mmCIF file of C-alpha atoms in Angstrom:
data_model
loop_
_atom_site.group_PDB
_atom_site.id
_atom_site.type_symbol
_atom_site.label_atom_id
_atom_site.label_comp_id
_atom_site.label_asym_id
_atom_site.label_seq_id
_atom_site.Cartn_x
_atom_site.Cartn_y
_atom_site.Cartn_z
ATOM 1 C CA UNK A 252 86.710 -87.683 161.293
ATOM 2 C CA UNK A 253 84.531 -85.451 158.394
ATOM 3 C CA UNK A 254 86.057 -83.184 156.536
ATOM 4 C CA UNK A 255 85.205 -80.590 158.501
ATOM 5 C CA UNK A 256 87.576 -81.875 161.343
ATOM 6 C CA UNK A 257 90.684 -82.062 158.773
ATOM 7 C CA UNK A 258 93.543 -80.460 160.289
ATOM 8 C CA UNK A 259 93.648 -77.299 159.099
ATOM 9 C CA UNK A 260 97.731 -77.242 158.074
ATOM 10 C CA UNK A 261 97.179 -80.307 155.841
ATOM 11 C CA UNK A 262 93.966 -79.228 154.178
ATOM 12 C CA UNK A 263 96.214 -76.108 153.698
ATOM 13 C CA UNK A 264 98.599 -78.655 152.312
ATOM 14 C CA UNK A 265 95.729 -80.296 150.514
ATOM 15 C CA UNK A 266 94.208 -77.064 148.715
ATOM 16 C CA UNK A 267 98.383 -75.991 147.893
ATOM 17 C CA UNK A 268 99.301 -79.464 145.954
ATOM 18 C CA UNK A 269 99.291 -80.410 142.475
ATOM 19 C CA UNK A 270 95.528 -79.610 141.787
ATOM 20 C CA UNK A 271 95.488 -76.529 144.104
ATOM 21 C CA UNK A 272 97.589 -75.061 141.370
ATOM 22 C CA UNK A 273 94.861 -76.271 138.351
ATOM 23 C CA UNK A 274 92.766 -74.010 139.601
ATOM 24 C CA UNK A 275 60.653 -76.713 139.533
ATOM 25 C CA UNK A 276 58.069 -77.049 138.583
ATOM 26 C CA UNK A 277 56.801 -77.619 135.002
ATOM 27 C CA UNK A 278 56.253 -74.159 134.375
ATOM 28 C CA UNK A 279 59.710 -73.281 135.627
ATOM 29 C CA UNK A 280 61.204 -70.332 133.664
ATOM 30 C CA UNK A 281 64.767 -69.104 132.881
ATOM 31 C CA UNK A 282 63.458 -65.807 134.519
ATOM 32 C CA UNK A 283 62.777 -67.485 137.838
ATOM 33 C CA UNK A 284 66.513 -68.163 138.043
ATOM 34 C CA UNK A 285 67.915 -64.867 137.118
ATOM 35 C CA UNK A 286 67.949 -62.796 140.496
ATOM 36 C CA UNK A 287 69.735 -65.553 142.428
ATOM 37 C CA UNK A 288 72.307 -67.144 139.379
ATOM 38 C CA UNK A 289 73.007 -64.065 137.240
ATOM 39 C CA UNK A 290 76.084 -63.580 139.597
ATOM 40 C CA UNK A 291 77.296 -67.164 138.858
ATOM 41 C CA UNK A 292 76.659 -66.953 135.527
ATOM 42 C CA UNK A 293 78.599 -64.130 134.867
ATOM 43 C CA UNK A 294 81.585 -65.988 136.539
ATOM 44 C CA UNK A 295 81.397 -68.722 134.692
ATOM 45 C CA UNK A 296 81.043 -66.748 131.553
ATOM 46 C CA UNK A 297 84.334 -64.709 132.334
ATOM 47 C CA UNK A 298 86.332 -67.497 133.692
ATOM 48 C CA UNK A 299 85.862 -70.306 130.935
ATOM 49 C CA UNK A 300 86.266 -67.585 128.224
ATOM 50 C CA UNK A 301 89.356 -66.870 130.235
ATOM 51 C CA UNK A 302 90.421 -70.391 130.710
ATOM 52 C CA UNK A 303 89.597 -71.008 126.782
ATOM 53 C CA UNK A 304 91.957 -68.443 125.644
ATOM 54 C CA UNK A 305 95.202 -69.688 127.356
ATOM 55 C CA UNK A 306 94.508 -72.943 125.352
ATOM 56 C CA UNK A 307 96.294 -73.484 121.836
ATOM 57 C CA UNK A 308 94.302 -75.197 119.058
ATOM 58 C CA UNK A 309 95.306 -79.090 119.769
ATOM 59 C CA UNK A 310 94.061 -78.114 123.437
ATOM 60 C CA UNK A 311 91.243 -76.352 121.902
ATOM 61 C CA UNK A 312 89.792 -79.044 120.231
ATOM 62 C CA UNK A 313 89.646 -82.148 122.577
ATOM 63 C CA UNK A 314 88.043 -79.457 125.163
ATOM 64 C CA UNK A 315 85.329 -78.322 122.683
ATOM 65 C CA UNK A 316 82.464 -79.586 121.670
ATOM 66 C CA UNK A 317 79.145 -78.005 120.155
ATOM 67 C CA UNK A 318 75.975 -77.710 122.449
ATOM 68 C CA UNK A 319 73.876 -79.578 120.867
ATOM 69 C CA UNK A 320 76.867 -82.890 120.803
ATOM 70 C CA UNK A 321 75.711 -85.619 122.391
ATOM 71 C CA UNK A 322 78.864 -86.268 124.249
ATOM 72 C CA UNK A 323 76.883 -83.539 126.754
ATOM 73 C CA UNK A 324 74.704 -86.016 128.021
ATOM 74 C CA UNK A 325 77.839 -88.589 128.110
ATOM 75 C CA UNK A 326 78.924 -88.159 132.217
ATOM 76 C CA UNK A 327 79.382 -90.874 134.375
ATOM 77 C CA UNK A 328 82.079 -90.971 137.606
ATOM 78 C CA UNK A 329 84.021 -94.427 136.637
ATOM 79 C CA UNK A 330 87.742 -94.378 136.459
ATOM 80 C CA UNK A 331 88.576 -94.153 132.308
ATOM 81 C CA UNK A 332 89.692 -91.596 130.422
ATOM 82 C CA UNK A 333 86.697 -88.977 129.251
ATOM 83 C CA UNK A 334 86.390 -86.409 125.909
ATOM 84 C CA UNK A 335 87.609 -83.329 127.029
ATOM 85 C CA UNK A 336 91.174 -81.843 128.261
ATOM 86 C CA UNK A 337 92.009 -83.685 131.254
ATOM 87 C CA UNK A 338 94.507 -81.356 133.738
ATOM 88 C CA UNK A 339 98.045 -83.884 133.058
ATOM 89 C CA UNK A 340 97.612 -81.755 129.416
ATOM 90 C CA UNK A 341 97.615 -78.626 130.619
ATOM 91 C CA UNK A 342 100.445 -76.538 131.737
ATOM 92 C CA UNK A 343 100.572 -75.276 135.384
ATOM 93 C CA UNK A 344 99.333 -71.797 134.207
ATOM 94 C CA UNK A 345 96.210 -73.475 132.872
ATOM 95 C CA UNK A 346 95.624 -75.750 135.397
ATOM 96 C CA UNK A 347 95.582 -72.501 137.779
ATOM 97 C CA UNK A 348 93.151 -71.176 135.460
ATOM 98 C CA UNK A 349 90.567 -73.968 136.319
ATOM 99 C CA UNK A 350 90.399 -73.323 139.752
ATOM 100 C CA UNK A 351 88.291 -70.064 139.344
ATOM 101 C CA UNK A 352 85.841 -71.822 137.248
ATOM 102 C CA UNK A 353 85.055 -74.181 139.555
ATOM 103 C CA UNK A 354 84.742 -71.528 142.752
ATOM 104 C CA UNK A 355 82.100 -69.640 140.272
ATOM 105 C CA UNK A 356 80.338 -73.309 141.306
ATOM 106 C CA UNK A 357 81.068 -74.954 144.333
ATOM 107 C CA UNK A 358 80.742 -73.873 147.777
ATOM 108 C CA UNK A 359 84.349 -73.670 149.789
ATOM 109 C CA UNK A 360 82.890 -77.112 151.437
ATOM 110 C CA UNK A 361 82.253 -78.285 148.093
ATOM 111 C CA UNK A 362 85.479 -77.663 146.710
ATOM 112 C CA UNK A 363 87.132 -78.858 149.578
ATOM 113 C CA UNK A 364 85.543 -82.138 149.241
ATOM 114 C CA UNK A 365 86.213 -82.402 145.586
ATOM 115 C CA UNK A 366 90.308 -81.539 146.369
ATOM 116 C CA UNK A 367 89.799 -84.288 148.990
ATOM 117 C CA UNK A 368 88.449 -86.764 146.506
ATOM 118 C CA UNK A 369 91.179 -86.256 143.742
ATOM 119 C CA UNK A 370 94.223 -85.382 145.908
ATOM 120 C CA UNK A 371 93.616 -87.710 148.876
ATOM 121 C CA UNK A 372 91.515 -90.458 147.645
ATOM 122 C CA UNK A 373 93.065 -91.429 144.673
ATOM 123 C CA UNK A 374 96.674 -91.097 145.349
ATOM 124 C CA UNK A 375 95.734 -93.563 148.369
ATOM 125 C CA UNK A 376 94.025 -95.763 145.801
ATOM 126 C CA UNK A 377 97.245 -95.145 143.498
ATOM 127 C CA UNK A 378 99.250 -96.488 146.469
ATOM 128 C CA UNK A 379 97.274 -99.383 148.047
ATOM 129 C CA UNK A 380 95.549 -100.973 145.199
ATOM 130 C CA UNK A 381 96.607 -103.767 143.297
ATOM 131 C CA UNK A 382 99.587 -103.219 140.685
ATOM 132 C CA UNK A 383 97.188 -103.823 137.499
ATOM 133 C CA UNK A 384 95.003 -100.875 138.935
ATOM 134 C CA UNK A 385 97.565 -98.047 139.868
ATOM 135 C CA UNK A 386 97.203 -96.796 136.417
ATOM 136 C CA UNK A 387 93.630 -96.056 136.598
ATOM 137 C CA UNK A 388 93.844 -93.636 139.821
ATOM 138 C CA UNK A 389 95.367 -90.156 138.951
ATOM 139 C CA UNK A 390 94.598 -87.537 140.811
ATOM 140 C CA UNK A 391 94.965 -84.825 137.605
ATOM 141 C CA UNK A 392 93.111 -87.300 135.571
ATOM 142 C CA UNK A 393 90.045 -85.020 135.580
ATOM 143 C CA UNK A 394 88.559 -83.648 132.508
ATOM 144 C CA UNK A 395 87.134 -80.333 131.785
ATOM 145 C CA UNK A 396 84.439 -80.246 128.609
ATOM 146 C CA UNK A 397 82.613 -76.901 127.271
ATOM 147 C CA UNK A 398 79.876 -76.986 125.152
ATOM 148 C CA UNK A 399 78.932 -74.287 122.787
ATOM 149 C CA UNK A 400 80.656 -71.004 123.540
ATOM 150 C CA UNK A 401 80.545 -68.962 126.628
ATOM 151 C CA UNK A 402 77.888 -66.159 126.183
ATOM 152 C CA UNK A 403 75.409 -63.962 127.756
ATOM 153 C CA UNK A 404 72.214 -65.185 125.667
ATOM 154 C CA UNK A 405 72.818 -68.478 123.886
ATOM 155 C CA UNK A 406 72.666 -71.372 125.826
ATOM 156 C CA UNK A 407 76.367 -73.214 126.606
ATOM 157 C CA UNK A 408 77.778 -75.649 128.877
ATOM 158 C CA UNK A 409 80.912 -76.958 130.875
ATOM 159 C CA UNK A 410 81.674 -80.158 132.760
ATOM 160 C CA UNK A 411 84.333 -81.275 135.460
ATOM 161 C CA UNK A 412 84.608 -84.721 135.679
ATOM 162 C CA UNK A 413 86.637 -87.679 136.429
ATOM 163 C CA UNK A 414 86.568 -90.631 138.864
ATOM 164 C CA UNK A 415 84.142 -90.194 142.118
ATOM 165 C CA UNK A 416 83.341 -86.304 140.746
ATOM 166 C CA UNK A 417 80.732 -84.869 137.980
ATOM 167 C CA UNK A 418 78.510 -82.213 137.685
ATOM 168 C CA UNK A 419 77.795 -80.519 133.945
ATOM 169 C CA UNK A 420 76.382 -76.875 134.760
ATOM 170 C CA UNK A 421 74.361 -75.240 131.989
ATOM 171 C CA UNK A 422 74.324 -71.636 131.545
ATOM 172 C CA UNK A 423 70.999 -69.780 130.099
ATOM 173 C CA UNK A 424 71.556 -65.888 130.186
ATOM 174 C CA UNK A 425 71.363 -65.459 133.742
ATOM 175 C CA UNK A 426 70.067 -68.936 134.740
ATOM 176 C CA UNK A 427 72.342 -71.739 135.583
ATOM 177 C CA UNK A 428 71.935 -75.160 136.267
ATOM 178 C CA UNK A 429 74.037 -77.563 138.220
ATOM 179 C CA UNK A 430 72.911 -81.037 137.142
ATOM 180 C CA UNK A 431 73.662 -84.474 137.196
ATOM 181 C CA UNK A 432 75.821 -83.562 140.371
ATOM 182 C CA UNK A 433 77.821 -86.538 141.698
ATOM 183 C CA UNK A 434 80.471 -86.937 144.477
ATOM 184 C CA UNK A 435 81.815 -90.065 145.461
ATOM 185 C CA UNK A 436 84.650 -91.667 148.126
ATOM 186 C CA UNK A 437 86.659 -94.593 148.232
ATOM 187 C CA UNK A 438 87.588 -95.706 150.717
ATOM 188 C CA UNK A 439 84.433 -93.497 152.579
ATOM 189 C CA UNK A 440 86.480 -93.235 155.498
ATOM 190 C CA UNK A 441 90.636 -93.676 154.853
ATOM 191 C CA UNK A 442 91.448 -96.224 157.227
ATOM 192 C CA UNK A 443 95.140 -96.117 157.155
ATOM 193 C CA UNK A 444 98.104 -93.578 156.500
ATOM 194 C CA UNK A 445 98.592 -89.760 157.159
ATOM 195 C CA UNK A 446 95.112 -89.203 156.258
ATOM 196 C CA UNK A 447 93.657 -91.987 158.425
ATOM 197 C CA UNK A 448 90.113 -91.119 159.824
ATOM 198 C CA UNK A 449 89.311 -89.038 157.009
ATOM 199 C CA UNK A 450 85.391 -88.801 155.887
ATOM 200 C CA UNK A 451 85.028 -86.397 152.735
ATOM 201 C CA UNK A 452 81.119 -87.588 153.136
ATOM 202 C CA UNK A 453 80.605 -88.179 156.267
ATOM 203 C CA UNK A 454 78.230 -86.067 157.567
ATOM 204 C CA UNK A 455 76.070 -87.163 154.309
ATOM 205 C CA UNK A 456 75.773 -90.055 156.220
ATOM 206 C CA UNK A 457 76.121 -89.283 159.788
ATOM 207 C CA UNK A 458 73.662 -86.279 159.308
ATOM 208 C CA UNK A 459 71.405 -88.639 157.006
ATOM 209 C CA UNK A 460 71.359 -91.618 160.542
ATOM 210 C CA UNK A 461 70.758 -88.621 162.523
ATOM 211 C CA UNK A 462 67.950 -87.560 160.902
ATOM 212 C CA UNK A 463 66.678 -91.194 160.968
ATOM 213 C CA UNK A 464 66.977 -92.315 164.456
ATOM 214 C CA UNK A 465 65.640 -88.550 165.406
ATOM 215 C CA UNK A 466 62.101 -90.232 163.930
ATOM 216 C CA UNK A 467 59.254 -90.969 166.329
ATOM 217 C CA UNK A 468 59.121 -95.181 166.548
ATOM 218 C CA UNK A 469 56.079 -94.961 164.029
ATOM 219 C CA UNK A 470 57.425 -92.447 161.407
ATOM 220 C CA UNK A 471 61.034 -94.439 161.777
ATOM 221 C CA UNK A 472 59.043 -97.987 160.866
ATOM 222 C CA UNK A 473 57.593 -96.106 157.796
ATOM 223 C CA UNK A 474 60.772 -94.487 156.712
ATOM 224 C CA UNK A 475 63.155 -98.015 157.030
ATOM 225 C CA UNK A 476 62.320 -100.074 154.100
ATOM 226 C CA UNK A 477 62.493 -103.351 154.419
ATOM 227 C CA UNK A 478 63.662 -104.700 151.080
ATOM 228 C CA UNK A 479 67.185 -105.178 149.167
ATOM 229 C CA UNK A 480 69.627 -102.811 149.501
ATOM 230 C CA UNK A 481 70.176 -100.870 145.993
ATOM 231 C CA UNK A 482 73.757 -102.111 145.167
ATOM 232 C CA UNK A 483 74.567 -98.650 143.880
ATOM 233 C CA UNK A 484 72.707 -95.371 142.998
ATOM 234 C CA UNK A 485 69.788 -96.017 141.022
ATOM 235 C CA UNK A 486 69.659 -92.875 138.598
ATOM 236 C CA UNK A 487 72.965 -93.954 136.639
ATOM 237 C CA UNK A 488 74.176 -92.434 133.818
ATOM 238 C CA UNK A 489 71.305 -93.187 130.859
ATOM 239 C CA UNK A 490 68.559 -93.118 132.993
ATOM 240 C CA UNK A 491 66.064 -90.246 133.491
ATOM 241 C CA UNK A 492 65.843 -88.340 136.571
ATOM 242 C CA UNK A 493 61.924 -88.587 136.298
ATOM 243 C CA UNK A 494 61.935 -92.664 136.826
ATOM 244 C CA UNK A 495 61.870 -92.859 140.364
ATOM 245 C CA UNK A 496 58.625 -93.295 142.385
ATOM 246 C CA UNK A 497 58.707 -91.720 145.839
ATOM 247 C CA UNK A 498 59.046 -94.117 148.776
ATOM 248 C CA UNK A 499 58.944 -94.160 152.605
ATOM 249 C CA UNK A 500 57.533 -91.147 154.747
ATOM 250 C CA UNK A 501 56.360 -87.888 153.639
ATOM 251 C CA UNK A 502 57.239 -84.699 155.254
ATOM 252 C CA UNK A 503 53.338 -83.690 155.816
ATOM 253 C CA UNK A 504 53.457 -86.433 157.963
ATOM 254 C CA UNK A 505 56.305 -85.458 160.243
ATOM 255 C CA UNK A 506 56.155 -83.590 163.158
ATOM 256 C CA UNK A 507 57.420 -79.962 163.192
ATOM 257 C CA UNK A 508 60.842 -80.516 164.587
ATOM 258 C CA UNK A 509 61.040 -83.750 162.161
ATOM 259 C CA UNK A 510 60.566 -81.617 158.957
ATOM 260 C CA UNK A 511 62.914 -78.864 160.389
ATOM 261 C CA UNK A 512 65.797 -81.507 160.590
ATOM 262 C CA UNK A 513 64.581 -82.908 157.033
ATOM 263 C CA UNK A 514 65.182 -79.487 155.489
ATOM 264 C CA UNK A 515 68.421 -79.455 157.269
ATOM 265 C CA UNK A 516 69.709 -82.622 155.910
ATOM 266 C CA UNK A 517 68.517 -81.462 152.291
ATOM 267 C CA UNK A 518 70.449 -77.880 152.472
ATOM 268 C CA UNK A 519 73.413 -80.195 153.528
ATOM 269 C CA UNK A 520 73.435 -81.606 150.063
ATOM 270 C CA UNK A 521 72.664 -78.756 148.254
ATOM 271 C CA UNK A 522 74.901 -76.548 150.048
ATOM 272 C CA UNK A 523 78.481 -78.513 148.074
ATOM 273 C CA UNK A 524 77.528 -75.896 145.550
ATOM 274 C CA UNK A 525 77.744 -71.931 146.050
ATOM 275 C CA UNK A 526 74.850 -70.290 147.874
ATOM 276 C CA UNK A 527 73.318 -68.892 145.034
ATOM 277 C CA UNK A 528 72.842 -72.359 142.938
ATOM 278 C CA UNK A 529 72.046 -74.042 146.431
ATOM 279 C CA UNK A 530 69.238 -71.501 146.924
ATOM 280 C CA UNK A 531 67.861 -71.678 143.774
ATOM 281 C CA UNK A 532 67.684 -75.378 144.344
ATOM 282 C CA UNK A 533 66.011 -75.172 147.975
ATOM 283 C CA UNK A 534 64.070 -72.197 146.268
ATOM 284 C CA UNK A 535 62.615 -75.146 143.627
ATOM 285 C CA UNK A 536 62.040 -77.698 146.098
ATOM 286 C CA UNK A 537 59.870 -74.944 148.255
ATOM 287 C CA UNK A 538 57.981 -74.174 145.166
ATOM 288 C CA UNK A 539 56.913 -77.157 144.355
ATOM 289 C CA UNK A 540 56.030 -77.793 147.910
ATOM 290 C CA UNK A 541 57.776 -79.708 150.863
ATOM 291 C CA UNK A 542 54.615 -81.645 151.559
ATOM 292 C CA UNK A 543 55.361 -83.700 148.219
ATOM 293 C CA UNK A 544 58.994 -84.296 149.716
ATOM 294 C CA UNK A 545 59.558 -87.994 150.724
ATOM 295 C CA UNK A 546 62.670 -90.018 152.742
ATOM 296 C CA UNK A 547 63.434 -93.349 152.481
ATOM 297 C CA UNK A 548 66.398 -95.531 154.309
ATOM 298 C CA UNK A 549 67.352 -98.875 152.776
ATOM 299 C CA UNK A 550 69.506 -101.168 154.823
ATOM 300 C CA UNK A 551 70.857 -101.069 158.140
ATOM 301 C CA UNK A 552 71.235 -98.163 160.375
ATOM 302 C CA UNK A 553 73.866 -98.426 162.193
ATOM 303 C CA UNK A 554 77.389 -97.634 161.455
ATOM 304 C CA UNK A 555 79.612 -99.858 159.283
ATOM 305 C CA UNK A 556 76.701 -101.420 157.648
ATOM 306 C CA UNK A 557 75.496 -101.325 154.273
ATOM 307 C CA UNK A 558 72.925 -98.884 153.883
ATOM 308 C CA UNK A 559 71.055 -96.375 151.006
ATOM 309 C CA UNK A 560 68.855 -93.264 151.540
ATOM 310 C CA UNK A 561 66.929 -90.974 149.286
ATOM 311 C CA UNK A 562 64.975 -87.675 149.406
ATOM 312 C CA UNK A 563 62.818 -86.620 146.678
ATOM 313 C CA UNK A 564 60.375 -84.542 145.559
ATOM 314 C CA UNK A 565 58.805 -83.371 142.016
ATOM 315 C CA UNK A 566 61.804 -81.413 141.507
ATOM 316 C CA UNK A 567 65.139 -83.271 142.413
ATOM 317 C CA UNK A 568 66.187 -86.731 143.744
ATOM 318 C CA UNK A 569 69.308 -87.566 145.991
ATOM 319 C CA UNK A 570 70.227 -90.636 146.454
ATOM 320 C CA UNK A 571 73.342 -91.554 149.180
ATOM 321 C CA UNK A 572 74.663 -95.101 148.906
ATOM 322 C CA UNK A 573 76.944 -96.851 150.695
ATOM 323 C CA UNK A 574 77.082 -100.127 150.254
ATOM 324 C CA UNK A 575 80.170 -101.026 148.330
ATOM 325 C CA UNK A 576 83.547 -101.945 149.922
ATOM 326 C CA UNK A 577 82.477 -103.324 153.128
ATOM 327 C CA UNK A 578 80.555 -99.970 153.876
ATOM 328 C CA UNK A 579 83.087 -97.932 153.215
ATOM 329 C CA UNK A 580 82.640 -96.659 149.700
ATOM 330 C CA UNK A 581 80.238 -93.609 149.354
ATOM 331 C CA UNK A 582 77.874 -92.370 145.819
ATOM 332 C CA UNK A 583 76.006 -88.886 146.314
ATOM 333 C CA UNK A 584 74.251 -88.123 143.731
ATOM 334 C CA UNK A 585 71.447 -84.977 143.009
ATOM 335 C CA UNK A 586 69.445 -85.134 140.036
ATOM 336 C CA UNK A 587 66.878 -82.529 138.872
ATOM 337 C CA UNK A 588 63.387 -83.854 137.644
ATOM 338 C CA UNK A 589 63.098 -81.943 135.170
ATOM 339 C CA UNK A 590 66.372 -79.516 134.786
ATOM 340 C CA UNK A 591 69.199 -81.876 134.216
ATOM 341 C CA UNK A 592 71.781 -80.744 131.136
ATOM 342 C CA UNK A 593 69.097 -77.718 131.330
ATOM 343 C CA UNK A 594 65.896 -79.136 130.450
ATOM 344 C CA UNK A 595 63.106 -77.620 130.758
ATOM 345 C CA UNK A 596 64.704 -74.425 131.294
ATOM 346 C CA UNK A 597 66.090 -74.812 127.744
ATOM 347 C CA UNK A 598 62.466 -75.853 126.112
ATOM 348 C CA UNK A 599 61.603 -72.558 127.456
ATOM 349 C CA UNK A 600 64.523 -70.295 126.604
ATOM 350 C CA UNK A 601 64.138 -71.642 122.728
ATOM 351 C CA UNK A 602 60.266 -71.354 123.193
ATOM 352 C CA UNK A 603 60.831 -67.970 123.944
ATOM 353 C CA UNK A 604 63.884 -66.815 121.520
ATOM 354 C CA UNK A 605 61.557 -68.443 118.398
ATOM 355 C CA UNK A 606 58.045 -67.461 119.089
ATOM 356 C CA UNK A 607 56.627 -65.462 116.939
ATOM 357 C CA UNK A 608 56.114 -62.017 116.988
ATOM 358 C CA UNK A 609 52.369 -62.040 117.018
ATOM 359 C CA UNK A 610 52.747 -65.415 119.609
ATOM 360 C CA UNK A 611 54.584 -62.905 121.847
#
């Protein structure tokens, strides 16, 4: 079953356990973000200053780090311990205190799938893994990093990370962004226990076949690549978003109900964060223009079998992979062309703050 058919009493359950209680284009400008993220970066402003102030100084200092540190760039969704204050070293009341930070972010399907992930997922991992790799699953072994200090006009940053989740959001006045965004499942669907059936990701990939066997028989040949599987995501931590060359069919070449299903499997992904980063996102990839959009599926397509799929365009790439663990072991990645850790949104905001006077 997806998460969306969870029973509702243990999702309840879920959302009430030990975490439950943490609580463009080139010319892209912070100014073009402001009407639909000033709301979320107000929230984020208020609750990591709020958050920051329950810490004491030890605390204090593994969670901070300056903006311009280049432990910023340093994500990645591996099981090991990360720079920052993971929840086991907070107390309860600052655990709770995480939990509004991250619904300034994530939409109540995002959260729900990140809960899933780290209260689920990992105690199952915890409990049917191999005795030399208990230790490495623990479901309040997620970190949270800030960057620079919360404010209204200098650029700052936080991150929530830890096995299977990251996504570093960087706040610019009244612009956020939300990138590298990863979510991840093992197993993809739990095949055993109370949880059995469970698919935090499935209908990234049931949505994403849908979408593929919906294809005319010509525009499905073009679309189904026939080479190697990728054995995992391709834009891993250290490489640039920008690398990837577009592959498979364009959307100008779709029909009109084609493209309308295309757009819905996009919002899909974008929609794990709150409507007002996910529209600024879809807002982008509009921009830019959906006729430069392109989808491409790697492997098989049917169920059970390893397979990959990507959509991209000059703003973002996603990539969904699933191709580890028998089929059963799910990467989701978004990347932003040109805004990840606040790129080019940043070269302008400094542009701006330091031209000079007569330049203005």
């Amino acid at each position: 079953m997806t998460l969306t058919r969870f029973p509702r009493h243990l999702l309840i359950a879920l959302l009430a356990g030990p975490f439950a209680s943490c609580a463009t284009t080139a010319t892209d400008t912070p100014a073009a973000h402001q009407a639909s993220t000033a709301k979320v970066a107000a929230e984020m402003n208020t609750t990591v200053k709020t958050w920051l102030a329950s810490l004491d100084p030890a605390q204090k200092a593994k969670a901070c780090y300056g903006f311009g540190d280049a432990e910023r760039k340093n994500w990645h969704f591996i099981p090991k311990t990360r720079n920052g204050l993971p929840l086991k070293e907070m107390t309860e009341p600052q655990r709770a205190l995480v939990r509004p930070m991250l619904k300034s972010a994530l939409s109540e399907r995002g959260l729900g799938q990140l809960d899933s992930i780290m209260t689920v997922l990992e105690p199952y991992l915890k409990e049917n893994e191999p005795p030399e790799r208990k230790e490495m699953r623990q479901p309040l072994g997620y970190f949270v990093t800030v960057f620079g200090e919360p404010s209204a006009t200098a650029p700052w940053s936080w991150r929530f990370e830890g096995h299977h989740f990251t996504i570093t959001f960087t706040v610019m006045g009244d612009a956020v962004t939300a990138t590298p965004n990863f979510y991840g499942t093992n197993p993809g669907t739990v095949p055993s226990g109370p949880n059995k059936g469970l698919s935090v990701l499935g209908r990234e990939e049931t949505d994403g076949r849908a979408f593929l066997k919906s294809l005319s028989p010509e525009h499905h040949d073009k679309a189904l690549l026939k080479e190697k599987t990728p054995a995992d995501v391709i834009l891993m931590p250290g490489k640039d978003a920008a690398e990837l060359a577009p592959l498979g069919i364009g959307f100008g070449e779709l029909t009109k109900e084609e493209q309308n299903t295309l757009r819905q499997l996009l919002a899909l992904h974008a929609n794990r964060l709150r409507n007002d980063l996910a529209e600024a996102d879809l807002k982008r990839v509009a921009d830019a223009g959906w006729d430069k959009v392109f989808f491409a599926w790697i492997g098989s397509d049917q169920p059970g079998q390893g397979h990959y799929y990507r959509i991209q365009g000059p703003t973002f790439v996603i990539e969904y992979d699933n191709t580890q663990n028998n089929a059963n072991h799910v990467h989701c990645l978004w990347r932003d062309r040109q805004h990840d850790f606040g790129g080019d949104l940043l070269k302008a905001h400094y542009e701006e703050s330091h031209a000079s006077p007569s330049a203005k």
